[in-house]
């Protein structure tokens, strides 16, 4: 494998369903070994994009390449595997039979017991799928995705139906694989999952990328930080002239200054005013998410690349 | 991971394998309702309709009337088996299983081949079950003719695999067979499998010739007794195959958004 070949290369992709444009000019490159969260509200085009990465549907415009080649071929060879939101399971197979059947299709395939164990469902192998809980069924889908030992793992809302403990174990397994170099792309609307487990977050809205960077970069991008200080008789017009400040709010003897460069604000306050009790708070990812993906949100200029 | 990448291969025969067949059979046999409908009910119907003592002494072509009823019921059993096999493909599609399978190298042709193999094996089992019960109950027909009746009836019931597929697409539900079971009984009745056409009124007998079970029944009984018109029966089978395959293909094409 050429190390300069991206795991996923999406170039100017548009996908239309009749008059609806689900994906609207999306370009994205994911390098081998990255753990990328695809974050966005429902209907942002996440699942449609995942479908195209897996070759389940073809873009109306643009191209998708997986390890420099055709997506269907990569899926057939087991280089790409996925846990799909919509992938159905048959209730009257046992958990183990479902894995056995899928294992029979991949050459080579990991041993059935190994993937059951890694997905944490070895103890319920003989249970009928219909009798397994939603979280256990989701783990079964994960076990199926591990069979071909894929180089690229795609997860569409992977922890749906799992309890907190299940979620933690699931992400532990994903992270340990990622440490071994497996490229992982997951679509989610759980902000905390994207924040905690992804190296990189791609924020999508209405079929377009609105931000792309680390969790910290995304938070800063939309939100900036707020600096609060105790300051009598603040000169609000002077404060508003500090580089990057977008709002100054006086509440009694407190002043709240919001801006993109909190260091500059703090430096000014300490050097040029008698301000004391400084507090710097950043908005959390949820605020950034709402700011960037809300209906009235504007695509920020110079979104991080 | 990288060591495996060099040896990754597509499975032979598109994924059709003994393992796949074994697992599908095990699943089929676990479904008690399917087993009862295909293996027990046709034999029970035979005992109900064909075990009358006087049938054993009445001749029907190269055998007795008991054998006539036996062949008809065997066709009915095979119909149920192949219909449920066809309906399964559509149901599994509705459940999203086909979408899950699209994340594997499995070829659709190999998938359908597995389903057909399982359905046809169940159909064969249904025919054999009725034939065994029939012979215990005094059906008289030479082994050669019996074999020919079985093979003809068995292969013609492929019509109903297409019927099941079409109906499965029209009514995609796990319980589609609860609806199709009674429908098949009705079609069997209308097609002269339960009651011979010459015992129906002229109007009914004429309508019967256009129903899908008629052709299969006439062809399956042909080695034993030439009742009915073979040419008409062949046309009947061909036309219904066309209708069901066309219908299934039409529904399938309406359903490509998220396969």
XYZ file of C-alpha atoms in Angstrom:
564
model
C 0.000 0.000 0.000
C 1.372 3.363 -0.982
C 1.481 5.439 2.178
C 0.511 8.594 0.282
C -2.760 7.029 -0.963
C -5.639 8.360 1.114
C -7.944 5.798 2.705
C -10.921 7.822 1.556
C -10.910 10.419 -1.175
C -14.171 12.227 -1.878
C -13.984 14.811 -4.605
C -16.760 17.292 -5.348
C -19.502 14.791 -4.620
C -23.139 15.687 -5.196
C -25.962 13.240 -4.525
C -29.521 13.996 -5.499
C -32.672 12.026 -4.811
C -35.188 13.452 -7.236
C -35.424 17.152 -6.392
C -33.707 16.722 -3.015
C -29.972 17.340 -2.844
C -28.720 15.221 0.051
C -25.013 15.858 -0.499
C -24.035 19.131 -2.075
C -20.466 19.401 -3.302
C -18.550 17.564 -0.603
C -14.796 17.032 -0.781
C -12.859 15.190 1.886
C -9.641 13.243 2.232
C -8.998 10.828 5.067
C -5.488 9.491 5.597
C -4.728 5.936 6.761
C -4.786 5.683 10.551
C -7.061 8.647 11.169
C -10.105 8.397 13.418
C -12.630 10.788 11.960
C -16.069 11.707 13.289
C -18.683 12.707 10.807
C -20.903 14.924 12.901
C -24.134 16.586 11.946
C -27.831 16.815 12.662
C -30.286 14.333 11.189
C -30.686 14.823 7.465
C -27.260 16.442 7.076
C -26.234 13.831 4.513
C -24.088 11.619 6.765
C -25.687 8.295 5.875
C -25.873 9.207 2.195
C -22.132 9.927 2.242
C -21.420 6.672 4.091
C -23.440 4.801 1.454
C -21.269 6.280 -1.288
C -18.046 5.445 0.583
C -19.267 1.843 0.689
C -20.336 1.899 -2.957
C -23.953 1.185 -1.988
C -24.972 4.167 -4.068
C -23.259 6.180 -6.747
C -22.699 9.946 -6.587
C -24.728 12.064 -9.021
C -21.569 14.110 -9.579
C -17.964 13.869 -8.446
C -16.005 10.789 -7.429
C -15.327 8.597 -4.415
C -12.178 6.520 -4.159
C -11.253 4.073 -1.437
C -7.506 3.362 -1.102
C -7.224 4.789 -4.584
C -9.705 2.331 -6.089
C -13.304 1.318 -6.500
C -15.449 1.188 -3.353
C -17.345 -2.000 -4.245
C -14.067 -3.795 -4.901
C -12.703 -2.652 -1.533
C -15.873 -3.918 0.192
C -15.777 -7.256 -1.645
C -12.155 -7.810 -0.618
C -12.943 -6.913 2.972
C -10.610 -3.908 3.022
C -13.592 -1.806 4.055
C -16.164 -2.983 6.550
C -19.059 -1.150 8.120
C -21.550 -1.144 10.927
C -24.667 0.207 9.294
C -27.564 1.891 10.973
C -29.928 0.184 8.577
C -28.251 -3.192 8.171
C -30.827 -5.785 9.157
C -30.211 -9.058 10.941
C -32.236 -12.250 10.735
C -34.011 -13.053 13.984
C -34.036 -16.815 13.547
C -30.288 -17.187 13.172
C -28.255 -17.452 16.350
C -25.612 -14.827 17.015
C -22.884 -17.334 16.191
C -24.581 -18.555 13.001
C -24.837 -14.986 11.740
C -21.096 -14.561 12.237
C -20.328 -18.001 10.742
C -22.322 -17.192 7.630
C -20.569 -13.876 7.100
C -17.197 -15.460 7.867
C -17.782 -18.003 5.089
C -17.829 -15.129 2.581
C -14.465 -13.555 3.424
C -11.082 -14.970 2.467
C -9.228 -14.753 4.754
C -11.472 -14.325 7.760
C -10.739 -13.920 11.458
C -11.894 -16.833 13.663
C -15.561 -16.632 14.724
C -14.788 -16.871 18.453
C -12.219 -14.116 18.222
C -14.610 -11.527 16.776
C -17.413 -12.578 19.146
C -15.012 -12.052 22.004
C -13.773 -8.702 20.746
C -17.338 -7.491 20.341
C -18.134 -8.726 23.851
C -20.819 -11.236 22.826
C -18.974 -14.551 23.082
C -21.213 -15.580 25.988
C -24.427 -15.166 23.968
C -23.260 -16.948 20.800
C -26.068 -19.495 20.945
C -28.807 -16.956 21.533
C -31.246 -16.285 18.705
C -30.694 -12.839 17.243
C -34.375 -12.059 17.835
C -33.844 -12.667 21.545
C -30.796 -10.395 21.762
C -31.180 -6.804 22.958
C -30.700 -3.811 20.658
C -27.252 -3.188 22.092
C -26.259 -6.841 21.637
C -27.471 -6.752 18.039
C -25.360 -3.667 17.482
C -22.341 -5.513 18.901
C -23.135 -8.364 16.527
C -22.965 -5.958 13.593
C -19.633 -4.814 14.953
C -18.436 -8.437 15.180
C -19.432 -8.932 11.527
C -17.444 -5.862 10.552
C -14.329 -7.217 12.283
C -14.340 -10.529 10.367
C -12.368 -9.334 7.370
C -9.880 -7.427 9.555
C -10.587 -4.293 7.509
C -8.114 -1.478 6.874
C -11.004 0.985 6.938
C -13.934 0.692 9.304
C -17.060 2.767 8.744
C -19.507 3.138 11.618
C -22.899 4.767 11.107
C -24.365 5.756 14.488
C -22.549 2.748 15.983
C -23.616 2.963 19.623
C -27.345 3.343 19.046
C -29.136 1.155 21.570
C -26.097 0.562 23.772
C -26.036 1.455 27.433
C -23.299 3.597 28.934
C -21.133 0.641 29.876
C -21.577 -0.912 26.431
C -20.651 2.339 24.773
C -17.466 2.655 26.776
C -16.393 -0.914 25.957
C -17.240 -0.405 22.321
C -15.104 2.710 22.023
C -12.297 1.043 23.911
C -12.224 -1.678 21.243
C -12.345 0.902 18.450
C -9.535 2.966 19.948
C -7.258 -0.027 20.431
C -7.733 -0.955 16.763
C -7.095 2.595 15.700
C -3.857 2.531 17.657
C -2.871 -0.453 15.491
C -3.399 1.702 12.427
C -6.958 0.988 11.395
C -8.619 3.959 9.746
C -11.978 4.601 11.354
C -14.756 6.886 10.197
C -17.870 7.214 12.295
C -21.044 9.160 11.749
C -22.734 10.295 14.911
C -24.940 12.900 16.410
C -23.534 12.245 19.891
C -21.294 15.232 20.410
C -19.493 13.746 23.375
C -18.514 10.690 21.315
C -17.055 12.829 18.586
C -15.281 14.962 21.190
C -13.858 12.031 23.139
C -12.919 9.521 20.455
C -12.129 11.287 17.192
C -8.786 12.764 16.154
C -10.656 14.886 13.714
C -14.217 16.089 13.424
C -15.919 16.843 10.136
C -19.044 18.857 10.737
C -21.683 18.605 8.012
C -24.821 20.566 7.447
C -27.228 20.305 4.525
C -24.820 18.123 2.576
C -21.864 20.460 2.960
C -18.820 20.493 5.228
C -19.099 23.475 7.545
C -16.034 22.752 9.654
C -13.172 20.280 9.710
C -10.582 20.061 12.458
C -9.804 18.765 15.935
C -12.506 19.040 18.573
C -10.667 21.998 20.141
C -10.360 23.777 16.787
C -14.052 23.318 16.063
C -15.037 24.666 19.456
C -12.840 27.698 18.953
C -14.008 28.194 15.401
C -17.606 28.900 16.103
C -17.476 29.879 19.670
C -14.392 31.750 20.607
C -14.102 32.243 24.348
C -15.629 34.475 26.945
C -13.430 36.410 29.358
C -15.127 37.588 32.524
C -13.492 40.080 34.844
C -14.378 42.311 37.769
C -13.862 45.851 36.538
C -15.399 49.105 37.744
C -16.337 51.741 35.217
C -15.219 49.748 32.198
C -14.515 51.677 29.037
C -16.629 49.502 26.773
C -15.624 51.197 23.540
C -11.948 50.642 24.311
C -12.631 46.992 25.183
C -14.558 46.485 21.958
C -11.497 47.623 19.981
C -9.377 44.676 21.225
C -8.533 42.401 18.287
C -11.123 39.688 17.700
C -13.704 40.936 20.185
C -17.283 40.618 19.020
C -19.257 41.575 22.125
C -18.791 43.434 25.391
C -21.364 43.102 28.111
C -21.342 44.994 31.417
C -23.261 43.463 34.289
C -22.869 45.454 37.503
C -19.154 45.438 38.271
C -18.541 42.462 35.975
C -17.642 42.692 32.357
C -18.052 39.834 29.883
C -15.995 40.086 26.751
C -16.485 37.535 24.006
C -14.012 37.094 21.196
C -11.903 34.748 19.157
C -8.601 35.601 20.894
C -9.015 35.230 24.646
C -5.272 35.617 25.250
C -5.301 39.081 23.700
C -8.353 40.086 25.731
C -6.774 38.896 28.988
C -3.476 40.585 28.197
C -5.222 43.890 27.540
C -7.319 43.667 30.701
C -4.326 42.916 32.934
C -1.952 45.396 31.309
C -4.226 48.340 30.654
C -7.044 48.168 33.204
C -7.437 47.427 36.920
C -9.439 44.283 36.073
C -9.157 41.355 38.472
C -10.688 37.848 39.022
C -10.303 36.873 35.369
C -12.165 33.777 34.187
C -11.841 32.365 30.694
C -14.472 29.905 29.506
C -14.863 28.271 26.153
C -18.206 27.204 24.830
C -18.501 23.477 24.593
C -18.766 21.417 21.439
C -22.524 21.426 21.689
C -22.605 25.209 21.394
C -20.282 24.986 18.419
C -22.439 22.285 16.904
C -25.599 24.339 17.233
C -23.882 27.492 16.035
C -22.446 25.793 12.969
C -25.273 23.473 12.029
C -28.387 25.414 13.035
C -30.742 26.520 10.304
C -29.686 30.150 10.521
C -26.005 29.297 10.790
C -23.646 30.767 8.254
C -20.795 28.759 6.889
C -17.769 30.288 8.591
C -15.252 31.875 6.304
C -12.014 29.981 6.126
C -13.281 26.824 7.762
C -10.325 24.826 8.937
C -8.957 22.430 6.402
C -3.753 -5.910 8.727
C -1.226 -5.176 6.037
C -0.049 -8.776 5.964
C -3.586 -9.884 5.182
C -4.093 -7.208 2.533
C -1.860 -9.028 0.089
C -3.851 -12.265 0.271
C -7.434 -10.952 0.259
C -9.584 -12.815 -2.250
C -13.174 -12.951 -3.469
C -14.883 -16.229 -2.453
C -15.408 -18.861 -5.185
C -18.894 -19.254 -6.741
C -19.840 -15.767 -5.574
C -20.178 -17.000 -1.995
C -22.329 -20.097 -2.655
C -20.908 -22.651 -0.229
C -21.784 -25.727 1.833
C -21.506 -23.587 4.975
C -24.099 -21.126 3.661
C -26.444 -23.977 2.686
C -25.990 -25.757 6.015
C -26.788 -22.630 8.017
C -29.849 -21.828 5.888
C -31.162 -25.391 6.273
C -30.666 -25.301 9.991
C -32.573 -22.026 10.144
C -35.377 -23.396 7.967
C -35.777 -26.526 10.108
C -35.838 -24.405 13.255
C -38.932 -22.666 11.906
C -41.575 -25.004 13.260
C -44.378 -23.383 11.317
C -42.565 -23.838 8.009
C -41.875 -27.487 8.779
C -45.497 -28.161 9.682
C -46.835 -26.331 6.632
C -44.566 -28.072 4.151
C -44.024 -31.529 5.592
C -47.078 -32.301 7.704
C -50.024 -30.425 6.242
C -49.957 -31.802 2.668
C -49.866 -35.351 4.056
C -52.709 -34.498 6.421
C -54.711 -33.087 3.502
C -53.999 -36.249 1.555
C -55.382 -38.360 4.390
C -58.410 -36.073 4.528
C -59.184 -36.089 0.803
C -57.628 -39.296 -0.475
C -57.917 -42.028 2.128
C -61.507 -42.941 1.251
C -61.536 -46.770 0.982
C -63.290 -46.888 -2.378
C -60.562 -44.748 -4.035
C -58.197 -47.707 -3.748
C -60.299 -49.817 -6.085
C -61.209 -47.045 -8.531
C -58.687 -46.707 -11.295
C -57.354 -43.418 -12.590
C -55.209 -43.818 -15.688
C -52.220 -45.997 -14.801
C -52.948 -45.972 -11.077
C -55.813 -45.705 -8.637
C -57.664 -42.611 -7.424
C -55.654 -42.671 -4.181
C -52.506 -42.178 -6.259
C -54.210 -39.363 -8.192
C -54.961 -37.485 -4.971
C -51.472 -38.269 -3.707
C -49.771 -36.631 -6.712
C -52.032 -33.579 -6.445
C -51.277 -33.162 -2.751
C -47.549 -33.603 -3.363
C -47.730 -30.722 -5.842
C -49.599 -28.697 -3.219
C -46.845 -29.375 -0.655
C -44.093 -28.420 -3.069
C -46.023 -25.244 -3.918
C -46.024 -24.200 -0.267
C -42.297 -24.876 0.073
C -41.271 -22.935 -3.026
C -43.671 -20.075 -2.336
C -42.251 -19.575 1.136
C -38.735 -19.789 -0.299
C -39.544 -17.005 -2.766
C -41.275 -14.930 -0.126
C -38.196 -15.267 2.117
C -35.998 -13.438 -0.364
C -38.336 -10.461 -0.382
C -38.819 -10.563 3.396
C -35.091 -10.612 4.039
C -34.793 -7.657 1.747
C -37.484 -5.791 3.670
C -35.721 -6.596 6.943
C -32.498 -5.059 5.641
C -30.574 -8.343 5.630
C -29.777 -7.972 1.927
C -28.314 -4.579 2.772
C -26.157 -6.181 5.437
C -25.072 -8.809 2.892
C -24.060 -6.074 0.482
C -21.200 -5.348 2.868
C -19.791 -8.747 1.891
C -18.535 -10.184 -1.416
C -21.714 -12.299 -1.739
C -23.084 -12.114 -5.289
C -26.876 -11.687 -5.606
C -26.959 -14.671 -7.963
C -25.278 -16.860 -5.335
C -27.744 -15.632 -2.709
C -30.742 -16.470 -4.898
C -29.148 -19.836 -5.754
C -28.896 -20.697 -2.046
C -32.520 -19.700 -1.508
C -33.708 -21.712 -4.519
C -31.671 -24.724 -3.391
C -33.193 -24.582 0.095
C -36.743 -24.006 -1.189
C -36.510 -26.754 -3.790
C -35.070 -29.201 -1.254
C -37.965 -28.445 1.065
C -40.317 -28.917 -1.903
C -38.726 -32.275 -2.624
C -39.106 -33.271 1.025
C -42.786 -32.307 0.880
C -43.307 -34.483 -2.218
C -41.447 -37.435 -0.719
C -43.433 -37.128 2.528
C -46.772 -37.272 0.689
C -45.571 -40.135 -1.523
C -44.513 -42.182 1.506
C -47.810 -41.598 3.301
C -49.654 -42.261 0.028
C -47.992 -45.603 -0.522
C -48.737 -46.636 3.053
C -52.359 -45.701 2.408
C -52.649 -47.862 -0.691
C -51.809 -45.576 -3.594
C -51.021 -47.692 -6.645
C -48.673 -46.415 -9.305
C -45.554 -47.959 -10.813
C -42.320 -46.621 -9.401
C -41.201 -45.259 -12.765
C -44.389 -43.219 -13.236
C -44.323 -42.110 -9.618
C -40.776 -40.838 -10.100
C -41.746 -39.009 -13.276
C -44.799 -37.422 -11.610
C -42.595 -36.280 -8.737
C -39.899 -34.787 -10.939
C -42.389 -32.977 -13.207
C -44.403 -31.605 -10.300
C -41.260 -30.630 -8.460
C -39.718 -28.670 -11.337
C -42.997 -26.957 -12.273
C -43.419 -25.604 -8.752
C -40.610 -23.180 -9.546
C -43.583 -21.106 -10.788
C -44.468 -20.634 -7.165
C -40.979 -19.549 -6.180
C -41.624 -16.612 -8.518
C -45.110 -16.227 -7.032
C -43.633 -16.076 -3.505
C -41.035 -13.543 -4.598
C -43.691 -11.300 -6.158
C -46.047 -11.559 -3.187
C -43.152 -11.005 -0.790
C -42.447 -7.736 -2.551
C -46.101 -6.724 -2.521
C -46.578 -7.586 1.164
C -43.150 -7.319 2.736
C -43.673 -8.694 6.213
C -42.265 -11.517 8.281
C -45.730 -13.014 8.436
C -46.373 -12.961 4.720
C -46.811 -16.760 4.755
C -49.809 -16.466 7.055
C -51.513 -14.744 4.164
C -49.978 -16.849 1.438
C -50.822 -20.175 3.136
C -54.608 -19.764 2.774
C -54.121 -18.217 -0.692
C -52.239 -21.313 -1.806
C -55.014 -23.539 -0.486
C -57.504 -21.453 -2.460
C -55.351 -21.611 -5.612
C -54.952 -25.366 -5.178
C -58.693 -25.759 -4.872
C -59.318 -23.526 -7.880
C -56.653 -25.326 -9.895
C -58.132 -28.772 -9.347
C -55.587 -30.124 -6.889
C -58.101 -30.792 -4.136
C -61.115 -31.600 -6.299
C -60.757 -32.753 -9.924
C -62.124 -30.339 -12.512
C -64.704 -32.851 -13.791
C -66.411 -32.698 -10.401
C -66.834 -28.922 -10.672
C -69.574 -27.078 -12.495
C -68.728 -26.102 -16.082
C -68.273 -22.455 -15.155
C -65.851 -23.262 -12.337
C -64.033 -25.832 -14.420
C -63.438 -23.245 -17.128
C -62.240 -20.605 -14.695
C -59.965 -23.213 -13.089
C -57.976 -23.616 -16.301
C -56.724 -20.040 -15.973
C -55.499 -20.309 -12.380
C -51.783 -20.929 -11.696
C -52.030 -24.319 -9.963
C -53.934 -25.911 -12.844
C -51.036 -26.244 -15.272
C -48.651 -27.613 -12.668
C -51.226 -30.228 -11.575
C -51.977 -31.433 -15.103
C -48.286 -31.711 -15.991
C -47.410 -33.512 -12.746
C -50.231 -36.076 -13.239
C -49.516 -36.554 -16.939
C -47.346 -39.702 -16.562
C -50.242 -41.227 -14.647
C -53.397 -39.992 -16.301
C -54.006 -37.627 -19.189
C -56.755 -35.531 -17.642
C -56.924 -32.106 -19.108
C -55.087 -30.519 -21.982
C -51.282 -30.755 -21.811
C -50.796 -27.921 -24.326
C -53.050 -25.650 -22.322
C -51.239 -26.656 -19.126
C -47.838 -25.751 -20.565
C -49.189 -22.383 -21.764
C -50.670 -21.854 -18.286
C -47.324 -22.497 -16.567
C -45.352 -20.323 -18.986
C -47.795 -17.424 -18.720
C -47.921 -17.478 -14.929
C -44.127 -17.645 -14.695
C -44.034 -14.571 -16.931
C -46.606 -12.781 -14.781
C -44.868 -13.550 -11.483
C -41.310 -12.944 -12.667
C -42.448 -9.744 -14.383
C -44.263 -8.648 -11.243
C -41.278 -9.381 -9.014
C -38.941 -7.557 -11.397
C -41.321 -4.590 -11.476
C -41.467 -4.377 -7.671
C -37.713 -4.842 -7.448
C -37.079 -1.920 -9.785
C -39.346 0.262 -7.622
C -37.226 -0.617 -4.635
C -33.664 0.326 -5.539
C -33.318 3.485 -3.464
C -31.702 1.893 -0.452
C -30.896 -1.667 -1.242
